[in-house]
Short mmCIF file of N, CA, C and O in Angstrom, two decimals:
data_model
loop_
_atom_site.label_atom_id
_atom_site.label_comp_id
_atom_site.label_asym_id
_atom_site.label_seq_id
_atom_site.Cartn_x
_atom_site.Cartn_y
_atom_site.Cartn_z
N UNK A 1 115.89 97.56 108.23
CA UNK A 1 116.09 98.36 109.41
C UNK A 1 115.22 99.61 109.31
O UNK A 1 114.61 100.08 108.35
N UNK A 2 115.34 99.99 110.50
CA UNK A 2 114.27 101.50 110.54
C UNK A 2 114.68 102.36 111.65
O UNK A 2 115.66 101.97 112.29
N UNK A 3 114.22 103.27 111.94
CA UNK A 3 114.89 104.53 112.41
C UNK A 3 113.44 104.77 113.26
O UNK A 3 112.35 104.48 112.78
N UNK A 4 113.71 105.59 115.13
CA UNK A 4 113.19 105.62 115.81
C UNK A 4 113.65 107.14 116.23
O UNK A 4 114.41 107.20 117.20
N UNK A 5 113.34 108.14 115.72
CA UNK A 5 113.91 109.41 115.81
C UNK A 5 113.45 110.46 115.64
O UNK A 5 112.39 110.32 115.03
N UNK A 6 113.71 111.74 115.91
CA UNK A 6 113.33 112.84 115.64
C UNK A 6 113.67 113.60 114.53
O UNK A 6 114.84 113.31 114.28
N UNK A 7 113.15 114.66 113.49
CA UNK A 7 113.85 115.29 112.31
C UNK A 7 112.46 115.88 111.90
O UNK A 7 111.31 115.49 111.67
N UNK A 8 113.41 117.36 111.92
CA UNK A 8 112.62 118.42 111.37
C UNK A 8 111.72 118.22 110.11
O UNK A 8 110.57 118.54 109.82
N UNK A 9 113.09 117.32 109.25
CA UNK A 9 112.93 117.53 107.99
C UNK A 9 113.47 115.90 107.42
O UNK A 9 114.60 115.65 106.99
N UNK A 10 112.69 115.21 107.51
CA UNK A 10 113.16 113.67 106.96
C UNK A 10 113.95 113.55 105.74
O UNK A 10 114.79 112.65 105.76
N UNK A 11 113.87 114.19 104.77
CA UNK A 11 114.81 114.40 103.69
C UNK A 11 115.93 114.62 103.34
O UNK A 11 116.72 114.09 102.55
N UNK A 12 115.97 115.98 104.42
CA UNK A 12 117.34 116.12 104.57
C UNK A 12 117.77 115.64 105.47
O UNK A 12 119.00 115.74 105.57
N UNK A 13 116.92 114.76 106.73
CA UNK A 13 118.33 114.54 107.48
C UNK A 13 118.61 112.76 106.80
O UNK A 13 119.57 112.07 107.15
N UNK A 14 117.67 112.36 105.92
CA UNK A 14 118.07 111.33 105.41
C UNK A 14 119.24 111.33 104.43
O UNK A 14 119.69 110.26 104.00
N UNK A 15 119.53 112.01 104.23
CA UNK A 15 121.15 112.54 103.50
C UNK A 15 122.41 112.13 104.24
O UNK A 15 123.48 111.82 103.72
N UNK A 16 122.12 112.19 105.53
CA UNK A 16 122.95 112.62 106.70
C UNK A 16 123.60 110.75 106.65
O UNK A 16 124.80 110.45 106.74
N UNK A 17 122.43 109.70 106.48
CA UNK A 17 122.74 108.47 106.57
C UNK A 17 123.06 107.70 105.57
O UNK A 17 122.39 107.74 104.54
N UNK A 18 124.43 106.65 105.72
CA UNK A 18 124.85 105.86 104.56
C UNK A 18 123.61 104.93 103.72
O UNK A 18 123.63 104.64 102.53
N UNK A 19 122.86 104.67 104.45
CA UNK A 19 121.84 104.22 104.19
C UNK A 19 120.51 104.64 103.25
O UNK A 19 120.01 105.74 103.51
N UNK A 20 120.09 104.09 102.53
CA UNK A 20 118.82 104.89 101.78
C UNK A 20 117.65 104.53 102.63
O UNK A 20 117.21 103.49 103.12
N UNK A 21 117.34 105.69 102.63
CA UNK A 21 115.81 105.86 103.77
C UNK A 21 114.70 104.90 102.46
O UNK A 21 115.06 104.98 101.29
N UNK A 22 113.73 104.26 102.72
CA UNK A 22 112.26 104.32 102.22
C UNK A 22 111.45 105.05 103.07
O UNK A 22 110.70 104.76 104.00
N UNK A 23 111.95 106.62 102.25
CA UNK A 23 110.84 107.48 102.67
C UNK A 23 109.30 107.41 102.30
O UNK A 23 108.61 108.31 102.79
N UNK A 24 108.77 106.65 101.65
CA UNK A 24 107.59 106.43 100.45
C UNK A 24 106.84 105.76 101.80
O UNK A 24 105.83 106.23 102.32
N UNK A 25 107.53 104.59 102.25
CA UNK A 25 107.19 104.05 103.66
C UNK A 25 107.46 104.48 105.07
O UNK A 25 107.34 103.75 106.04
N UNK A 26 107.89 105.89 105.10
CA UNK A 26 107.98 106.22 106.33
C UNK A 26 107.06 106.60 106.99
O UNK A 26 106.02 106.86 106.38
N UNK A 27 107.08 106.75 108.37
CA UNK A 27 105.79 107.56 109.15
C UNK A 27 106.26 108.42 109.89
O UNK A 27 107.43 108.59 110.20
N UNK A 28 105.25 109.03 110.23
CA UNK A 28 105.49 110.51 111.41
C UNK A 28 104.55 110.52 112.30
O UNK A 28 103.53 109.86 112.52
N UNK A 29 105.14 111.45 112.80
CA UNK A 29 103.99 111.41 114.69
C UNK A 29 104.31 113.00 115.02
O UNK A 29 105.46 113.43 114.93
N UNK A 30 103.37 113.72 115.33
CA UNK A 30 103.40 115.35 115.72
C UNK A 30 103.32 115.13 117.05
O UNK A 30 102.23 114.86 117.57
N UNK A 31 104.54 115.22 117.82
CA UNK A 31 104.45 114.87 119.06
C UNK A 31 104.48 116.43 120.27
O UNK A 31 104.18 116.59 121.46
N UNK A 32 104.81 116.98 119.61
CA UNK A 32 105.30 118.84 119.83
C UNK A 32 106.46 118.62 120.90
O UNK A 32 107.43 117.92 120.59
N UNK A 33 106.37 119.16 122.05
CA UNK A 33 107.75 119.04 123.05
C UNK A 33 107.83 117.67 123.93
O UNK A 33 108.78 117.26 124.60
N UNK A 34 106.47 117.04 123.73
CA UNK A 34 106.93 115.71 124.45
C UNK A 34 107.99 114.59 123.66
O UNK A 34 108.60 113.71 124.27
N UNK A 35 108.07 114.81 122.25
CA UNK A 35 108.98 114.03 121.65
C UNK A 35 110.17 113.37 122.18
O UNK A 35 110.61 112.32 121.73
N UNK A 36 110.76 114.13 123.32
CA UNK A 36 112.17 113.79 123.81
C UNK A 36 111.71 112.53 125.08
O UNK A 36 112.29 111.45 125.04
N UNK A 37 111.21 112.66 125.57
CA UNK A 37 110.42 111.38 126.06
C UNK A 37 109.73 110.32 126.23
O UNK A 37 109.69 109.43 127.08
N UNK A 38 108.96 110.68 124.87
CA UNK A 38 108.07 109.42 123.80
C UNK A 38 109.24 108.68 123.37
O UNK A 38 109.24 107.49 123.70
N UNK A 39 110.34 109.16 122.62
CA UNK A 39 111.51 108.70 122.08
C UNK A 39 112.39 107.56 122.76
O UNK A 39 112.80 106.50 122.27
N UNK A 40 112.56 108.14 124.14
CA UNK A 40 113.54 107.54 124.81
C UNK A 40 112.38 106.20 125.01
O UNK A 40 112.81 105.06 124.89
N UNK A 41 111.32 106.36 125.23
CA UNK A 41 110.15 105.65 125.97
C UNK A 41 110.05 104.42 124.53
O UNK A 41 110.38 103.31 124.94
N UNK A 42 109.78 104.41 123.46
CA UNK A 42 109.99 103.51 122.05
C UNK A 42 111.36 102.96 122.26
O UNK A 42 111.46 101.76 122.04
N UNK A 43 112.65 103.70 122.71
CA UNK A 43 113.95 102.88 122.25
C UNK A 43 113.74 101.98 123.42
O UNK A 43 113.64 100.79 123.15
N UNK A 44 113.64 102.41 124.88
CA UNK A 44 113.52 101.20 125.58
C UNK A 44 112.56 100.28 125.55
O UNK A 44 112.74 99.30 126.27
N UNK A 45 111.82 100.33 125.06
CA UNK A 45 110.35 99.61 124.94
C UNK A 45 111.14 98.39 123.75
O UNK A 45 111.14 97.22 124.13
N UNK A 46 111.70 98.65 122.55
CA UNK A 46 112.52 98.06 121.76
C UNK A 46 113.81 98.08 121.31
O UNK A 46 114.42 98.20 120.25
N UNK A 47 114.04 97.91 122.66
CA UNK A 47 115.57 98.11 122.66
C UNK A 47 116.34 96.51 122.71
O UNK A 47 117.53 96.42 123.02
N UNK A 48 115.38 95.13 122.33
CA UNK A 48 116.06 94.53 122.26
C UNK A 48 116.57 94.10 120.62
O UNK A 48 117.37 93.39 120.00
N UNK A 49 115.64 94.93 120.47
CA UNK A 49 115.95 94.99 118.61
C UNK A 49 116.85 95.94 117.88
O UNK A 49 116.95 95.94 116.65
N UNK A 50 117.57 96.80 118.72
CA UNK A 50 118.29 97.83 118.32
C UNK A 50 119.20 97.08 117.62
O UNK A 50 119.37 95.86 117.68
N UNK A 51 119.99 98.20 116.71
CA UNK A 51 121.46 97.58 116.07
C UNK A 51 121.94 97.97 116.55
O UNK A 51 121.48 98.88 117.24
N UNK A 52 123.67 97.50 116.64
CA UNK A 52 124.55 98.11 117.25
C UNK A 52 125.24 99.50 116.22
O UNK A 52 125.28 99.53 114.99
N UNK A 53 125.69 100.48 117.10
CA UNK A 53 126.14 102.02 116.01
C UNK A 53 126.73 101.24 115.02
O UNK A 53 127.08 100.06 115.09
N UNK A 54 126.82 101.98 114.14
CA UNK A 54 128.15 101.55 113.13
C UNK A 54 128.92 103.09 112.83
O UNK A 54 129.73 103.41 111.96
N UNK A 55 128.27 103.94 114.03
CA UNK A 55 129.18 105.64 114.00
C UNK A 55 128.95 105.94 115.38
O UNK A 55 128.39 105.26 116.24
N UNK A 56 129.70 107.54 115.46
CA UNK A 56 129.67 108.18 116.73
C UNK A 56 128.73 109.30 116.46
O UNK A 56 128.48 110.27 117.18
N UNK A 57 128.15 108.90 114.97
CA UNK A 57 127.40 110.52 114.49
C UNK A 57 125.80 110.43 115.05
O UNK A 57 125.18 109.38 115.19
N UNK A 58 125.32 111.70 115.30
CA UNK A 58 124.02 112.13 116.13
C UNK A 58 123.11 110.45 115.46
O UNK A 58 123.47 109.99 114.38
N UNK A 59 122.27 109.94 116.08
CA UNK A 59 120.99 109.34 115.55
C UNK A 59 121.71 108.21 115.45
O UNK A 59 120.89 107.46 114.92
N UNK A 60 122.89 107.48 115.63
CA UNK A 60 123.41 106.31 115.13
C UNK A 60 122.94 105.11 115.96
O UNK A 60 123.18 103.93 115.70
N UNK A 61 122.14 105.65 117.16
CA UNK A 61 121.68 104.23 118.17
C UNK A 61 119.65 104.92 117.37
O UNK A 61 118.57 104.82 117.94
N UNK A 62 119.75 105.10 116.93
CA UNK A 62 118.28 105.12 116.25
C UNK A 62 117.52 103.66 115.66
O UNK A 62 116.41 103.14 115.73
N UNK A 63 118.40 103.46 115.25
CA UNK A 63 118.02 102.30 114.54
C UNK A 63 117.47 100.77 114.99
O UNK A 63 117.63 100.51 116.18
N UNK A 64 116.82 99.71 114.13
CA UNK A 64 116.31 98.91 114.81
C UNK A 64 116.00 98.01 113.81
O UNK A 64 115.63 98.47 112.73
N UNK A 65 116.08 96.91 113.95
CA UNK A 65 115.73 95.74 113.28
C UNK A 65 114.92 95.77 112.98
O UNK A 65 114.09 96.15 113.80
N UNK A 66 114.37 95.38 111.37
CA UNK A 66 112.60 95.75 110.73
C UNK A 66 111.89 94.44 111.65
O UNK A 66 110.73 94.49 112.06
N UNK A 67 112.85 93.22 111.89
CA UNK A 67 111.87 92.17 112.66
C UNK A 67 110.42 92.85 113.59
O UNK A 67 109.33 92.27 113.63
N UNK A 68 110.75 94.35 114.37
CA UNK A 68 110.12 94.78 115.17
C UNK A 68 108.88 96.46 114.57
O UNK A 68 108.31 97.40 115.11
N UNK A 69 109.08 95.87 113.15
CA UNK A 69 108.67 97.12 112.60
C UNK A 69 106.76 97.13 112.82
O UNK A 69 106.00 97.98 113.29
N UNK A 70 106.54 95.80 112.26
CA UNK A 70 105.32 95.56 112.87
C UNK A 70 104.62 95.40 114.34
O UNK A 70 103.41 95.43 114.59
N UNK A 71 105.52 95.25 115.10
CA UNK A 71 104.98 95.01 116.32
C UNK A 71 105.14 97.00 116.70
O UNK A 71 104.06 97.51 117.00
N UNK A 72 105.91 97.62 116.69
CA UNK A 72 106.40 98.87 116.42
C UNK A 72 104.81 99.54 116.27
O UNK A 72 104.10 100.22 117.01
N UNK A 73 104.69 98.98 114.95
CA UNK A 73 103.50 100.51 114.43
C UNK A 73 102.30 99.81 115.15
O UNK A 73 101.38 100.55 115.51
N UNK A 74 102.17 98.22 115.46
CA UNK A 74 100.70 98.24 116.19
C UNK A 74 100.71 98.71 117.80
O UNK A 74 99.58 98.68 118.31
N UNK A 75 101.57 99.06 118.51
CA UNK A 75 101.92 99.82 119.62
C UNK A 75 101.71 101.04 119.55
O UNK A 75 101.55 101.66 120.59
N UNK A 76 101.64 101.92 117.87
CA UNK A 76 101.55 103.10 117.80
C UNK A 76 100.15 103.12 117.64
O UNK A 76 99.54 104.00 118.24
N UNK A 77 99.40 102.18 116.83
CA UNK A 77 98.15 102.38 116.63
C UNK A 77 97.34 102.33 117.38
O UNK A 77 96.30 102.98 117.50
N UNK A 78 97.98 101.14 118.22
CA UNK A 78 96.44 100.62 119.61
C UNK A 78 96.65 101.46 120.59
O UNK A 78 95.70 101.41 121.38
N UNK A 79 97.84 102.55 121.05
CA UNK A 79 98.08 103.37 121.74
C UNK A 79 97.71 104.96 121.18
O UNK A 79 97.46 105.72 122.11
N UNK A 80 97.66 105.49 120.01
CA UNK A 80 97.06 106.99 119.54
C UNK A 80 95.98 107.23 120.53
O UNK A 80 95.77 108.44 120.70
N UNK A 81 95.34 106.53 121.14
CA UNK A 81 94.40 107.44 121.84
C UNK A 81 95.49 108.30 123.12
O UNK A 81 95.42 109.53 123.26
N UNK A 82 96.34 107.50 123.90
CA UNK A 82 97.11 108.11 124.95
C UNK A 82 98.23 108.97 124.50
O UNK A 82 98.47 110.06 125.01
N UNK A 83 99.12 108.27 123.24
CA UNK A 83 99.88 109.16 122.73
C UNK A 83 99.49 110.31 122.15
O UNK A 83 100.36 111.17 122.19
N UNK A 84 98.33 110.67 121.54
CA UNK A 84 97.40 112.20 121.17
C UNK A 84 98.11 112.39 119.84
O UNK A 84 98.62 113.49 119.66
N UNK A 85 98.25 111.20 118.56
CA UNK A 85 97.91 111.07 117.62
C UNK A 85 98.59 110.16 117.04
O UNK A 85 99.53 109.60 117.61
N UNK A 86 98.21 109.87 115.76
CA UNK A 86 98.45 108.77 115.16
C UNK A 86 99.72 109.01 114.04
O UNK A 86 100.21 110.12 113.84
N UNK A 87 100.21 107.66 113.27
CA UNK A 87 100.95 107.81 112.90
C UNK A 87 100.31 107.85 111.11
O UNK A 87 99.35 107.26 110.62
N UNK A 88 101.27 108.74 110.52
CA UNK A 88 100.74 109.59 109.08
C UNK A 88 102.13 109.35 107.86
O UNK A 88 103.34 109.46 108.02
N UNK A 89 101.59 109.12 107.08
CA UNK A 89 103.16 109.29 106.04
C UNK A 89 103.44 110.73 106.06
O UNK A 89 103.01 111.78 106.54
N UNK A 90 104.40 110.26 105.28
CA UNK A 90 105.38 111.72 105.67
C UNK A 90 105.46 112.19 104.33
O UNK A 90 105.95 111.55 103.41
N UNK A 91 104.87 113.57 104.22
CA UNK A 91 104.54 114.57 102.85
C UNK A 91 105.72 114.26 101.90
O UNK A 91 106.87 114.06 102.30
N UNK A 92 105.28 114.22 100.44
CA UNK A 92 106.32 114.29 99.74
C UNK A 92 106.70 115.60 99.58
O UNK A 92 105.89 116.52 99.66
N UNK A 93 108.42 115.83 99.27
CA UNK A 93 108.77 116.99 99.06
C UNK A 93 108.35 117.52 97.40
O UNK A 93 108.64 116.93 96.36
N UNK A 94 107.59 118.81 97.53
CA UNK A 94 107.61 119.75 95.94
C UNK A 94 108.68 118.84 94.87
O UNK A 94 109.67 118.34 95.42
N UNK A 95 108.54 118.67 93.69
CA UNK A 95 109.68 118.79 92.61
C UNK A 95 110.48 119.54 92.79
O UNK A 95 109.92 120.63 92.72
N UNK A 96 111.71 119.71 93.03
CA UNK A 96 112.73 120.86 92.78
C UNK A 96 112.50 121.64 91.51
O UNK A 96 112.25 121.08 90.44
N UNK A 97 112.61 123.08 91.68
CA UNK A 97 112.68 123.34 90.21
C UNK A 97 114.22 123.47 89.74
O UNK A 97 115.14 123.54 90.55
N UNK A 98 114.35 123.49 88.58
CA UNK A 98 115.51 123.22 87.85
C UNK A 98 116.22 124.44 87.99
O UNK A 98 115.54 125.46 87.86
N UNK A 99 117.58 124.57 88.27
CA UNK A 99 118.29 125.60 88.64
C UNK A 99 118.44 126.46 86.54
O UNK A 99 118.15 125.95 85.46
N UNK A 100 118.94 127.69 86.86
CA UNK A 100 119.27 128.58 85.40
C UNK A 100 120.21 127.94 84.95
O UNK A 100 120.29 128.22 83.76
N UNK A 101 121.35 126.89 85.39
CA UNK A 101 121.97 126.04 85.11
C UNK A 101 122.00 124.64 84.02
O UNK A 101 122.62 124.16 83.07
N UNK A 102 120.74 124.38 85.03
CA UNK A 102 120.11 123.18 84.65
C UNK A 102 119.43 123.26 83.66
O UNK A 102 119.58 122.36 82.84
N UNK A 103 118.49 124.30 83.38
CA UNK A 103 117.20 124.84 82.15
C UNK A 103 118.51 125.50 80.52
O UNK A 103 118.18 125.59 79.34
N UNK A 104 119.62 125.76 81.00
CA UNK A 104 120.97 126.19 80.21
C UNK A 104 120.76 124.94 79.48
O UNK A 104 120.05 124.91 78.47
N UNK A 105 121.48 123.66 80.05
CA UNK A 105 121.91 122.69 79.27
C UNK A 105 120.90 121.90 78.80
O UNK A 105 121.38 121.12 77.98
N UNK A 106 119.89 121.76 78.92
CA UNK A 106 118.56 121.07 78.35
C UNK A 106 118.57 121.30 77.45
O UNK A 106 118.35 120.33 76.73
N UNK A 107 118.92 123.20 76.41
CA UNK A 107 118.42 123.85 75.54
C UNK A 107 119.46 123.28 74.79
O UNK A 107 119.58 123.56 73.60
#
């Protein structure tokens, strides 16, 4: 399955889901304020692949059968010229550094 959504911050809002993201394989799109319309415009476009919720929590109709993951990103690709850019992995986050806690019990 895969996720058709918006997030500031993919990391953390991948926390938010029971699910483990493959963030390593995710993509992004800098869409700026048109996002809320591109969005709706992808779920209906593949909306016969949606899952059904399994919550009432924000993003829970996001989702979508990987069957459509490929047909998905070549819609994104053969379309970047109209959509005004392409799709990019998504930065890994810094290493955390180790809390005064953490660097405590090592020693």
């Amino acid at each position: 399955m895969f996720k058709i959504g918006k997030s500031n911050d993919p990391f953390v809002r991948s926390l938010a889901f029971g699910e483990k993201l493959d963030l390593d394989n995710s993509l992004r799109l800098h869409l700026g304020k048109r996002y809320s319309d591109f969005e709706k415009g992808l779920h209906a476009l593949f909306d016969s692949y949606r899952l059904p919720s399994i919550s009432d929590r924000d993003g829970a109709t996001e989702w979508f059968k990987i069957e459509c993951w490929n047909r998905c990103l070549a819609f994104l690709e053969q379309n970047h010229d109209l959509i005004g850019t392409e799709p990019e992995p998504i930065p890994q986050p810094a290493p955390a550094s180790p809390s005064d806690e953490e660097r405590a019990e090592r020693r």
